[in-house]
XYZ file of C-alpha atoms in Angstrom:
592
model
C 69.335 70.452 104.874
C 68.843 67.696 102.192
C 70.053 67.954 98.602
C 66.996 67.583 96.731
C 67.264 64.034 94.518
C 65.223 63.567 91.135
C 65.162 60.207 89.482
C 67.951 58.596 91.411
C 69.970 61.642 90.618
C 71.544 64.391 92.756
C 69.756 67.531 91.487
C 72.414 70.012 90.329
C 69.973 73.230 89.662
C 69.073 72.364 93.465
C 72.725 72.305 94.734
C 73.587 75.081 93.147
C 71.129 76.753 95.056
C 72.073 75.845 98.315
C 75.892 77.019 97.436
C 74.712 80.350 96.394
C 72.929 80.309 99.511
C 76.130 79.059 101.763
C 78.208 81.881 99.472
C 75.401 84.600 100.723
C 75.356 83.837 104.367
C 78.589 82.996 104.349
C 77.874 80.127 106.689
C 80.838 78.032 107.459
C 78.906 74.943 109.220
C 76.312 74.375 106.616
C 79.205 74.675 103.446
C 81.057 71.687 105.229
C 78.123 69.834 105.417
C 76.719 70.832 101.644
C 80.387 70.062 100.732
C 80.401 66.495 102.659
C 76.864 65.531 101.252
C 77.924 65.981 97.597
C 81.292 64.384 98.539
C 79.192 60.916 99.266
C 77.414 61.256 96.220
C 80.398 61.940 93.950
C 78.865 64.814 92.677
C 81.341 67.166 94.067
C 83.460 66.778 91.144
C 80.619 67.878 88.506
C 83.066 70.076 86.189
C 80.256 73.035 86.590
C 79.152 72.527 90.152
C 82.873 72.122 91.475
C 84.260 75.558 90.093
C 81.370 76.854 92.167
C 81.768 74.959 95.442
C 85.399 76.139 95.648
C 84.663 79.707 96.012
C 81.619 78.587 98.339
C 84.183 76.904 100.713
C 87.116 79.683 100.655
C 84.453 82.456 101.107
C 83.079 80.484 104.126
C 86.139 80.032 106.270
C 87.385 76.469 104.831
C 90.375 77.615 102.557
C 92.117 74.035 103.476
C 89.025 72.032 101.832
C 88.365 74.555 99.101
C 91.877 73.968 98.072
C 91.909 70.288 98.444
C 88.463 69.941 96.236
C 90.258 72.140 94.050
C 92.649 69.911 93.283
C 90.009 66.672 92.629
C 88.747 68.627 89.996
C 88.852 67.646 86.540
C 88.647 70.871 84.658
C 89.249 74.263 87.094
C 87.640 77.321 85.630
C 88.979 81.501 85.519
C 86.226 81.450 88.707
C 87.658 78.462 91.017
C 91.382 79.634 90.280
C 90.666 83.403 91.077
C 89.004 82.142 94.189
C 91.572 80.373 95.436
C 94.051 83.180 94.796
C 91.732 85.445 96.524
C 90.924 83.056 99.377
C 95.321 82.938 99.973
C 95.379 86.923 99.608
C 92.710 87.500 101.987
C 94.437 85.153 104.523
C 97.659 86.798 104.469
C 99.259 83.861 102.466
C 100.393 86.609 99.319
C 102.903 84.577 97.488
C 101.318 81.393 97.228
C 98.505 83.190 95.899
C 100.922 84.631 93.849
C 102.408 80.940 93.174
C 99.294 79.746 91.551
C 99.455 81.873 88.698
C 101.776 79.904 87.047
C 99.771 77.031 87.413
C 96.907 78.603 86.136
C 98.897 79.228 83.271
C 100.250 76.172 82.696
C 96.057 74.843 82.785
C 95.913 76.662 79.908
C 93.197 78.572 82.045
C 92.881 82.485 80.440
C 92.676 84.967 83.282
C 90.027 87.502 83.497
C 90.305 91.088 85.037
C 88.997 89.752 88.651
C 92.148 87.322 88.459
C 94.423 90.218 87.752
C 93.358 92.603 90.311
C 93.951 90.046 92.887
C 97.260 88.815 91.671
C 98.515 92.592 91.847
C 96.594 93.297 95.545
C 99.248 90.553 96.540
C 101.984 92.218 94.684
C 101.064 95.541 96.820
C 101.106 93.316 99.818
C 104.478 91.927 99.157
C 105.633 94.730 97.491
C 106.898 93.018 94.659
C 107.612 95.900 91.906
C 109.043 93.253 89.673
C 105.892 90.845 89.417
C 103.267 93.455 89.307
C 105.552 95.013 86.362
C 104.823 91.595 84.709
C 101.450 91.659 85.782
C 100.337 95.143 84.309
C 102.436 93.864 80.533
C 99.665 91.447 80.795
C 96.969 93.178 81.529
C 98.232 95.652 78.761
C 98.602 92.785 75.951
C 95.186 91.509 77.102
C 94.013 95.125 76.511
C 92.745 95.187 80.369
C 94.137 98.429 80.644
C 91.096 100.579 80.738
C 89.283 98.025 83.351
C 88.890 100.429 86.742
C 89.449 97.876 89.176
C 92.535 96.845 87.761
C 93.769 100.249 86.813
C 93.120 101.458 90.562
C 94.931 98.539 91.917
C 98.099 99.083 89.908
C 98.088 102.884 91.233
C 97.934 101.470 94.471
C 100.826 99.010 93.881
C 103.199 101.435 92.356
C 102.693 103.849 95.233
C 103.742 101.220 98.286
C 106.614 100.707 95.720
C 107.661 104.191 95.494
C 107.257 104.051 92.046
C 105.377 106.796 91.692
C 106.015 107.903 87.977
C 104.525 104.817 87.033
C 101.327 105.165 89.561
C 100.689 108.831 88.070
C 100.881 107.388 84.160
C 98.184 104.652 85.267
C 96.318 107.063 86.631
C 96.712 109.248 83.500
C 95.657 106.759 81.067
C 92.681 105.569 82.828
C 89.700 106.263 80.494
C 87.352 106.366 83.186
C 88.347 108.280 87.137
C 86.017 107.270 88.759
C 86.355 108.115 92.616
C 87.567 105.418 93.710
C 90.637 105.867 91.078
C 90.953 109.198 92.878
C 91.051 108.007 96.829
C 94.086 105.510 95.377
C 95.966 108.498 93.832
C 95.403 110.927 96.948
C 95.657 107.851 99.384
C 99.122 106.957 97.782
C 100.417 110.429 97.660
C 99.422 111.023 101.314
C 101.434 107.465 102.421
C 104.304 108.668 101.144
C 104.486 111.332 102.251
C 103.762 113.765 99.524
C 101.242 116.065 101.127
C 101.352 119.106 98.924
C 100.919 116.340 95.738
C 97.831 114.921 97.156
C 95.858 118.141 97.850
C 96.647 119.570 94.395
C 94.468 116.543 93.329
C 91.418 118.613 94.870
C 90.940 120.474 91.984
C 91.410 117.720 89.395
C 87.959 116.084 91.102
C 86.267 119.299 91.611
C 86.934 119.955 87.745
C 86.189 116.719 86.989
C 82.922 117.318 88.589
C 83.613 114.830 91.470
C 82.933 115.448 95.225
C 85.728 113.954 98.169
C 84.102 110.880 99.853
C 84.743 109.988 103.415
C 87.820 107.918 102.518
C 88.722 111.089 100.320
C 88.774 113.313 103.127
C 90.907 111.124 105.291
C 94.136 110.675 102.586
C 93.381 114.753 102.274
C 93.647 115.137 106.303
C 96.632 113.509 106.520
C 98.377 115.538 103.276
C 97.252 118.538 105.460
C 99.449 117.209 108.711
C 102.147 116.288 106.753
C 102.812 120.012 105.472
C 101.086 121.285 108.439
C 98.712 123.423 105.674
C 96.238 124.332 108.793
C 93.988 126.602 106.456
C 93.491 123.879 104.182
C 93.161 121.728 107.040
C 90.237 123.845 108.659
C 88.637 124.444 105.387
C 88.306 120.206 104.400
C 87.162 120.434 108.586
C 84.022 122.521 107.629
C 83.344 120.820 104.185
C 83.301 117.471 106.195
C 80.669 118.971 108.087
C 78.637 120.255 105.108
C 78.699 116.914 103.734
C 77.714 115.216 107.096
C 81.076 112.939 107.417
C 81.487 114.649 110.589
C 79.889 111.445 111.983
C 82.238 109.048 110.313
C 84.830 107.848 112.743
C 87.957 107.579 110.533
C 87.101 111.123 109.132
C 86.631 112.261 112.831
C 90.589 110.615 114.035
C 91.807 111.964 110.705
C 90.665 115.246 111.758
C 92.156 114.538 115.419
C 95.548 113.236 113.896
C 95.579 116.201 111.454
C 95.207 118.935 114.102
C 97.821 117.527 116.539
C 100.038 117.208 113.255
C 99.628 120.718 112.732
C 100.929 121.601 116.690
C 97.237 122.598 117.438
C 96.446 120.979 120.151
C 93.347 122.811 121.537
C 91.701 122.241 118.640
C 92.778 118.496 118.813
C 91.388 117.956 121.656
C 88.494 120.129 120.676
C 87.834 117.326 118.152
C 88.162 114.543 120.189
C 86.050 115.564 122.678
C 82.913 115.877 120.057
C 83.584 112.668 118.518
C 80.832 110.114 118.696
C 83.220 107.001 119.210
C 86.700 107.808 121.017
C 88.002 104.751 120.043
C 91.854 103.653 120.240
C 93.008 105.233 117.045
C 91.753 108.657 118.253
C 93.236 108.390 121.978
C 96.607 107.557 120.262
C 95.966 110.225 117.602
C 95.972 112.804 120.178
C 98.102 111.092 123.207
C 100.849 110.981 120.008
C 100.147 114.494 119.020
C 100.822 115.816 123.092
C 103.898 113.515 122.901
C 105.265 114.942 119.304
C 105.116 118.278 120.496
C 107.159 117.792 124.184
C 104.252 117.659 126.125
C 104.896 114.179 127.692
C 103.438 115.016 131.103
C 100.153 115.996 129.158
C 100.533 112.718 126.943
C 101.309 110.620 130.422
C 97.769 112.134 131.864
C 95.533 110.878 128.603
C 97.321 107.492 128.321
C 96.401 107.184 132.274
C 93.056 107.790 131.793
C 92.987 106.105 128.702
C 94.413 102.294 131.083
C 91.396 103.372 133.053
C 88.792 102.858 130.811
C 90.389 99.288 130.367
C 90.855 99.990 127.025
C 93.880 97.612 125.488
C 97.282 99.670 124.968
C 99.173 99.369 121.458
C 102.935 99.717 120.893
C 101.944 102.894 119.122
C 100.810 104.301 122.452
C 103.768 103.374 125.034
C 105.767 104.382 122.436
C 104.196 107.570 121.802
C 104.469 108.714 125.371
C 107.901 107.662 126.047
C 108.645 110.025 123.545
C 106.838 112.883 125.017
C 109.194 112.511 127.990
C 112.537 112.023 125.992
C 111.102 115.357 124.782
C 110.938 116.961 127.658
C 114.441 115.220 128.979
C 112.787 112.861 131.580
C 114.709 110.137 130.680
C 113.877 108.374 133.946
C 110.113 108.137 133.530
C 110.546 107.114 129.646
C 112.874 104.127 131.023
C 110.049 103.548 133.786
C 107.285 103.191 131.299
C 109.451 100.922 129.567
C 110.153 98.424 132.015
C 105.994 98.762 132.830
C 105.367 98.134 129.119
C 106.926 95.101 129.674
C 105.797 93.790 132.436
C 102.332 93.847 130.986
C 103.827 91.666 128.174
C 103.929 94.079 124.983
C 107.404 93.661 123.698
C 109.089 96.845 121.905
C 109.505 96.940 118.361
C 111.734 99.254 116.456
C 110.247 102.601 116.888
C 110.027 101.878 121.100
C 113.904 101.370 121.154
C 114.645 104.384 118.964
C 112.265 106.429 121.505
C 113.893 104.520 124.665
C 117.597 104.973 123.235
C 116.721 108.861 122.395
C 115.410 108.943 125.937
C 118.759 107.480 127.616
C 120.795 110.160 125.194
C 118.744 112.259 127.139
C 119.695 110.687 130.793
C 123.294 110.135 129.964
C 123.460 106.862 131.284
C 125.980 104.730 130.254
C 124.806 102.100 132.297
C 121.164 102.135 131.195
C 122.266 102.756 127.734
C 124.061 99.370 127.482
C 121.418 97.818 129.068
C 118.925 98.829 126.617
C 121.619 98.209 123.673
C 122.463 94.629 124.885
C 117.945 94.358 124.975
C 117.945 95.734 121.655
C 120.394 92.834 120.319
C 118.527 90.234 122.151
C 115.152 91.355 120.741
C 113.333 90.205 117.754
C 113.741 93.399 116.195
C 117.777 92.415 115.801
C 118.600 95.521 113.711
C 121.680 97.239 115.766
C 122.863 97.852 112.231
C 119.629 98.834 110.740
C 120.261 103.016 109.799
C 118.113 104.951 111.771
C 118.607 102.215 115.008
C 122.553 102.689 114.300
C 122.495 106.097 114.170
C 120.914 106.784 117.670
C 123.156 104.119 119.105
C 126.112 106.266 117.730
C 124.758 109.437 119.243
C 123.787 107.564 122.633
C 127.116 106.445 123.433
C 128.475 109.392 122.100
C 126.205 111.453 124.768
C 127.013 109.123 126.787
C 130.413 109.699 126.729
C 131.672 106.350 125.638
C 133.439 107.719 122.443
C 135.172 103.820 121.861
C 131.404 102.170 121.284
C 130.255 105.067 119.594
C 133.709 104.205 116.827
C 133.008 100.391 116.983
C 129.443 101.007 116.244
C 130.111 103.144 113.808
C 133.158 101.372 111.905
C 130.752 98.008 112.412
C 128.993 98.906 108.463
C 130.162 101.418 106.241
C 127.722 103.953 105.266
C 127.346 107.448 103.763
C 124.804 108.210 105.911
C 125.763 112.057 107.025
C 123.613 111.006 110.477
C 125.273 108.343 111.409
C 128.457 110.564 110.676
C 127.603 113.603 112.174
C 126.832 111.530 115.422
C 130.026 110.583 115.847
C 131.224 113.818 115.014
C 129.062 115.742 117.527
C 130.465 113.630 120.089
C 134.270 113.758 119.985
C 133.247 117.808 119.475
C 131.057 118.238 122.697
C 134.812 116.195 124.124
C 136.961 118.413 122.927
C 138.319 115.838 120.787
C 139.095 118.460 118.001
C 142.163 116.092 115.926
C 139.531 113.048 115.781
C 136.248 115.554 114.266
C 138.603 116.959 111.530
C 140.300 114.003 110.972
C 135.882 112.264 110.557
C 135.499 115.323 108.306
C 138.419 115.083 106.110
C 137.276 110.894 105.832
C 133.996 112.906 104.314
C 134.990 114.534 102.052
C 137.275 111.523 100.000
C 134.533 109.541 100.449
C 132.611 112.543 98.728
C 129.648 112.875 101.495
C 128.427 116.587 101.405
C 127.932 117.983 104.751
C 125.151 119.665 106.320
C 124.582 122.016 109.202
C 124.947 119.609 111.627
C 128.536 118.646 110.169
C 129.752 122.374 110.068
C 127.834 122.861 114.097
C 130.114 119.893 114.852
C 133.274 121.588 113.607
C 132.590 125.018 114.510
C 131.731 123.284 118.386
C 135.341 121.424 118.348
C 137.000 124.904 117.202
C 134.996 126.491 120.124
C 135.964 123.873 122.593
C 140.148 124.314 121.157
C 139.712 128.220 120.806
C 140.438 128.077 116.946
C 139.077 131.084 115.877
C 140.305 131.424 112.317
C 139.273 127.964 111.569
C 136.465 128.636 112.859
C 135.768 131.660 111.179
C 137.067 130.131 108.067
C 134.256 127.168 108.382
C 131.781 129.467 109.063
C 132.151 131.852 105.912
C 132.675 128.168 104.208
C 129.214 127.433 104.296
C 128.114 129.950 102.531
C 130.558 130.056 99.562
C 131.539 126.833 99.517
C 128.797 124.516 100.912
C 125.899 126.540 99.920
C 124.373 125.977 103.704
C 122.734 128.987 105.778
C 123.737 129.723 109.409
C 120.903 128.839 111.896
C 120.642 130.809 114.864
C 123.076 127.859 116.334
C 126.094 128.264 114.205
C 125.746 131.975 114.679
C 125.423 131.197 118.824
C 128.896 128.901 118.378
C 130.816 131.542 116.906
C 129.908 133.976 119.190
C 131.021 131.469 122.297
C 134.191 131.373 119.844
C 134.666 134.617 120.232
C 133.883 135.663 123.159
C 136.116 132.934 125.139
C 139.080 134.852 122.753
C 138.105 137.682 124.320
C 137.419 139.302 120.375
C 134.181 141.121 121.724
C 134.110 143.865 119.146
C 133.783 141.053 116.097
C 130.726 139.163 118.561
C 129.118 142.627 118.605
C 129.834 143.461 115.041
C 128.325 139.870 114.121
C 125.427 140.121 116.069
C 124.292 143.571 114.993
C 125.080 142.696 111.621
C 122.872 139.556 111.119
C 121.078 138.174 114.666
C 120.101 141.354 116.128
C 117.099 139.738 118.076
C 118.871 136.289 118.678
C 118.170 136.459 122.923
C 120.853 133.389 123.638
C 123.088 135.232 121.364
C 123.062 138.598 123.517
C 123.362 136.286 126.421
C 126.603 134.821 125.399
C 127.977 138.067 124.449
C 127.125 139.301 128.002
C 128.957 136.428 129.792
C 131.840 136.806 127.653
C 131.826 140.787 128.615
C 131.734 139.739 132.567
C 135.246 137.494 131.680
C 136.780 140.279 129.966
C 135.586 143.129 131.924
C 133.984 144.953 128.749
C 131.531 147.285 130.315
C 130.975 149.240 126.762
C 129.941 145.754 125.074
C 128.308 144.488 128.082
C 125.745 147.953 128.256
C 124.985 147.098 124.624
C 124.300 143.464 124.901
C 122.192 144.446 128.363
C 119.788 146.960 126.346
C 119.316 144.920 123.686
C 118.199 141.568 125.654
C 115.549 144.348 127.175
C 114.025 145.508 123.951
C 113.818 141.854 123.047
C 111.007 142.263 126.428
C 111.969 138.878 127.121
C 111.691 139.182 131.083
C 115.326 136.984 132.404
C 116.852 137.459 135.811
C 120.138 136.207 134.892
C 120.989 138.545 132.520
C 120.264 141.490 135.130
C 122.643 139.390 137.773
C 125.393 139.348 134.726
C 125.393 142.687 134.188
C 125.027 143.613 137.727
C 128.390 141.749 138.127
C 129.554 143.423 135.181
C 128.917 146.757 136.750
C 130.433 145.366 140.292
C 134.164 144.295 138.980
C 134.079 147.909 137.497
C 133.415 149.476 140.780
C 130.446 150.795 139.398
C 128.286 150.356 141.979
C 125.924 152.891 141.909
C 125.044 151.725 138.240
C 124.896 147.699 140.035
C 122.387 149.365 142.747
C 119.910 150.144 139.594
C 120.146 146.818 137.784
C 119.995 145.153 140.701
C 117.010 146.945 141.547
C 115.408 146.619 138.026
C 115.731 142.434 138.559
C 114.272 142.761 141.969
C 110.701 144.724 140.335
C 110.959 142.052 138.402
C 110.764 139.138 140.573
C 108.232 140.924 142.440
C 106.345 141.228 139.760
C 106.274 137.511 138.657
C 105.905 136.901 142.045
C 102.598 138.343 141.988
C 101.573 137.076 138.522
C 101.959 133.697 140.373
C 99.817 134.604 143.006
């Protein structure tokens, strides 16, 4: 299209036009050509028309010539430098966008609140606390403060910095919450993780007079997963539907994501199945959810049906499933999946090796272990040190069995992680490599880590393995009075496999009564111990107790059958064994 001419002059009310008409179709083609036409009439550097046709040509796909014009022009406007900056955030290219300031500066160019909000959406990007920190003592000196745009983007910015003291005081001081101020508040609270922080925010809008909007509901959703709140989960599910966002896809995988969160996988399901677009967030929503909760072969099924709708497969999703199996301890099909992941040319990334490496723990394969380790170091991911990588690696090799790569990896960077030290731990205890876990433990405590249940399971394991029973006993009233740590149903498990390989069955009984009365692996141990030592007293007791736990277990009716047998019992064997044999007749028919 021509550029209208009027006396031998370009027309400029004319070409303005036609930019605001390139800027509102946001065609590419005809903005080169608009741009090339005023280029050949020199009019391209008109100081008004200019600061308009760079925004024209960055919002039209032609950053490079935007930029370049930019730089032929005379005198650059707030409007040609905030476009540029926004034209470099929007393609990924953050810090030059956040370079330019500066320059803009330096122009003698004042910013406005448009140029603000997109310097600090970079910041966010980059998160760069200490340049958005800079940013916002502008804004505040320029009195921007109470501008809504900029107020919500600083919220946002201090939340993917963890700086969340500052993101509530924004918040706080904003004049004007307006909903969108809200979805940033919610939105960051969910992200990191703060679930219980983001829901309380429900009753700030509803007091406020505000209703949730779609994107709302979604931050709220995921709050509800992350403290598994299924109530509150249930009730946003039926306010969703009041309000009609039952339609909106994001709602409808939030609501997919949030239910397999919460272990509730029916109704997971339930809720993908009525969604009107099953797209690849929800398949992975729920695949992931089957996989979180050990049901890999479940997760396997879905993801097969999912490669037969030709649907493309995400890292999230391989991952997600090889999880499911390390779950379930099929470390073979996890390390299948993996080599078939790569052959269709999706490389892992960090959270596939952790799943893979979890998966060979699982396998105890040396051999496949090292294989994947010497992978991991060759990848692009290139963290081996990395804390969460490191610490698997430790327990790996330490499950494994190769306790000298579990010390080298460890000793490669010192840490106070208590993971990465309670791997190592764990797996000279499950050797019976007692000197080297109190020798780790006594390193601890001068380096002044506090342990946790896993340390204490780790030294109450090596005393079980080295029959120490007053040390052990000793640690395990330590944790109470001197670590401040409760006894899971594991520690209490340890010491009784403490004492009943000492033979001390009275003090297993007197334990077990005492605190972990219906603790079925606990009764279980004590029952074993009582066939070693021949204790038919404590062995009756441990017998009727597994019974009126009603949990239905052949081999504790073959224990105590035995029991009865090296007694010479054997009309009290004849009943037991004829009590397990009802039994498996009566499963047998339950089958059938």
């Amino acid at each position: 299209m021509a550029i209208a001419v009027a006396e031998g002059m370009w027309a400029v009310e004319a070409c303005f036009e036609i930019v605001q008409e390139c800027r509102r179709s946001k065609d590419g083609r005809r903005a080169r050509a608009t741009h090339l036409q005023l280029c050949n009439t020199g009019l391209e550097a008109h100081p008004a028309l200019g600061n308009h046709l760079v925004p024209m040509l960055v919002e039209c796909d032609a950053l490079p010539l935007g930029h370049q014009l930019f730089h032929r022009l005379c005198r650059r406007n707030e409007h040609s430098w905030t476009s540029l900056m926004h034209g470099y955030v929007e393609s990924g290219d953050y810090q030059l966008a956040l370079d330019l300031f500066p320059a803009m500066q330096r122009d003698r160019v004042p910013p406005g609140g448009h140029t603000y909000a997109t310097l600090l959406k970079a910041c966010t990007k980059l998160k760069d606390l200490h340049h958005g920190q800079e940013l916002h003592a502008l804004v505040v000196s320029e009195m921007l403060e109470s501008d809504s745009v900029i107020g919500n983007n600083l919220i946002t910015l201090y939340f993917k910095c963890e700086s969340l003291v500052d993101a509530r005081a924004v918040f706080e001081e904003l004049p004007v919450r307006t909903i969108v101020s809200w979805n940033a508040l919610v939105g960051g609270y969910a992200e990191v993780g703060l679930g219980k922080e983001a829901l309380e925010c429900l009753e700030g809008m509803q007091r406020q007079g505000l209703s949730p909007d779609e994107f709302t509901y979604v931050s709220f959703l995921k709050a509800c997963g992350i403290v598994s709140m299924v109530e509150k989960g249930q009730e946003l599910h039926a306010r969703v539907v009041e309000q009609g966002y039952e339609g909106d896809n994001f709602v409808g995988n939030a609501l997919v994501d949030m239910y397999a969160n919460c272990g509730l996988l029916i109704e997971a399901h339930g809720t993908f199945e009525q969604l009107w677009v099953q797209d690849l967030v929800s398949w992975t929503a729920l695949i992931v959810g089957y996989a979180e909760q050990g049901e890999g072969l479940k997760a396997h099924k879905l993801f097969e049906e999912l490669q037969s709708k030709g649907l493309p497969l995400d890292i999230v999703l391989w991952s997600g499933v090889m999880l499911g199996y390390a779950k379930e301890g099929r470390g073979d099909a996890a390390f299948t999946l993996f080599g078939r992941m790569q052959e269709q040319g999706i490389l892992p990334n960090r959270v596939t090796f952790l799943n893979i490496l979890k998966a060979c723990s699982q396998m105890s394969s040396n051999s496949i272990g090292n294989r994947i380790y010497s992978q991991l170091i060759n990848s692009c991911v290139n963290e081996p040190t990395e804390s969460t990588i490191h610490n698997t690696l430790v327990d790996m090799c330490g499950k494994c069995g190769n306790l000298s790569q579990a010390r080298d990896l460890f000793d490669m960077t010192p840490t106070s992680n208590i993971v990465r030290w309670n791997a190592l731990m764990m797996a000279y205890a499950r050797q019976g490599n007692m000197e080297e876990v109190f020798e780790l433990f006594e390193k601890m405590k001068e380096k002044h880590i506090r342990p946790d249940e896993v340390t204490l399971l780790s030294l109450l394991t090596a005393c079980c393995h080295a029959g120490l029973v007053s040390k052990g006993l000793m640690l395990f009233e330590a944790m109470n009075t001197e670590f401040s740590l409760h006894p899971s149903f594991n520690h209490f498990n340890c010491m009784l496999d403490l004492l009943g390989r000492a033979g001390q069955l009275h003090e297993a009984v007197l334990m077990l009564r005492r605190s972990f009365s219906s603790d079925f692996v606990g009764w279980c141990i004590l029952l074993t111990a009582c066939r070693k030592w021949g204790d038919v007293v404590a062995g009756k007791e441990a017998f009727a107790s597994i019974l009126k736990l009603n949990i239905e277990h052949v081999t504790a009716y073959i224990e105590m059958s035995y029991i009865y047998s090296d007694a010479n019992m054997w009309e009290e064997a004849k009943k037991v064994d004829a009590m397990r044999l009802r039994l498996q007749e009566g499963c047998r028919e339950l089958a059938v």
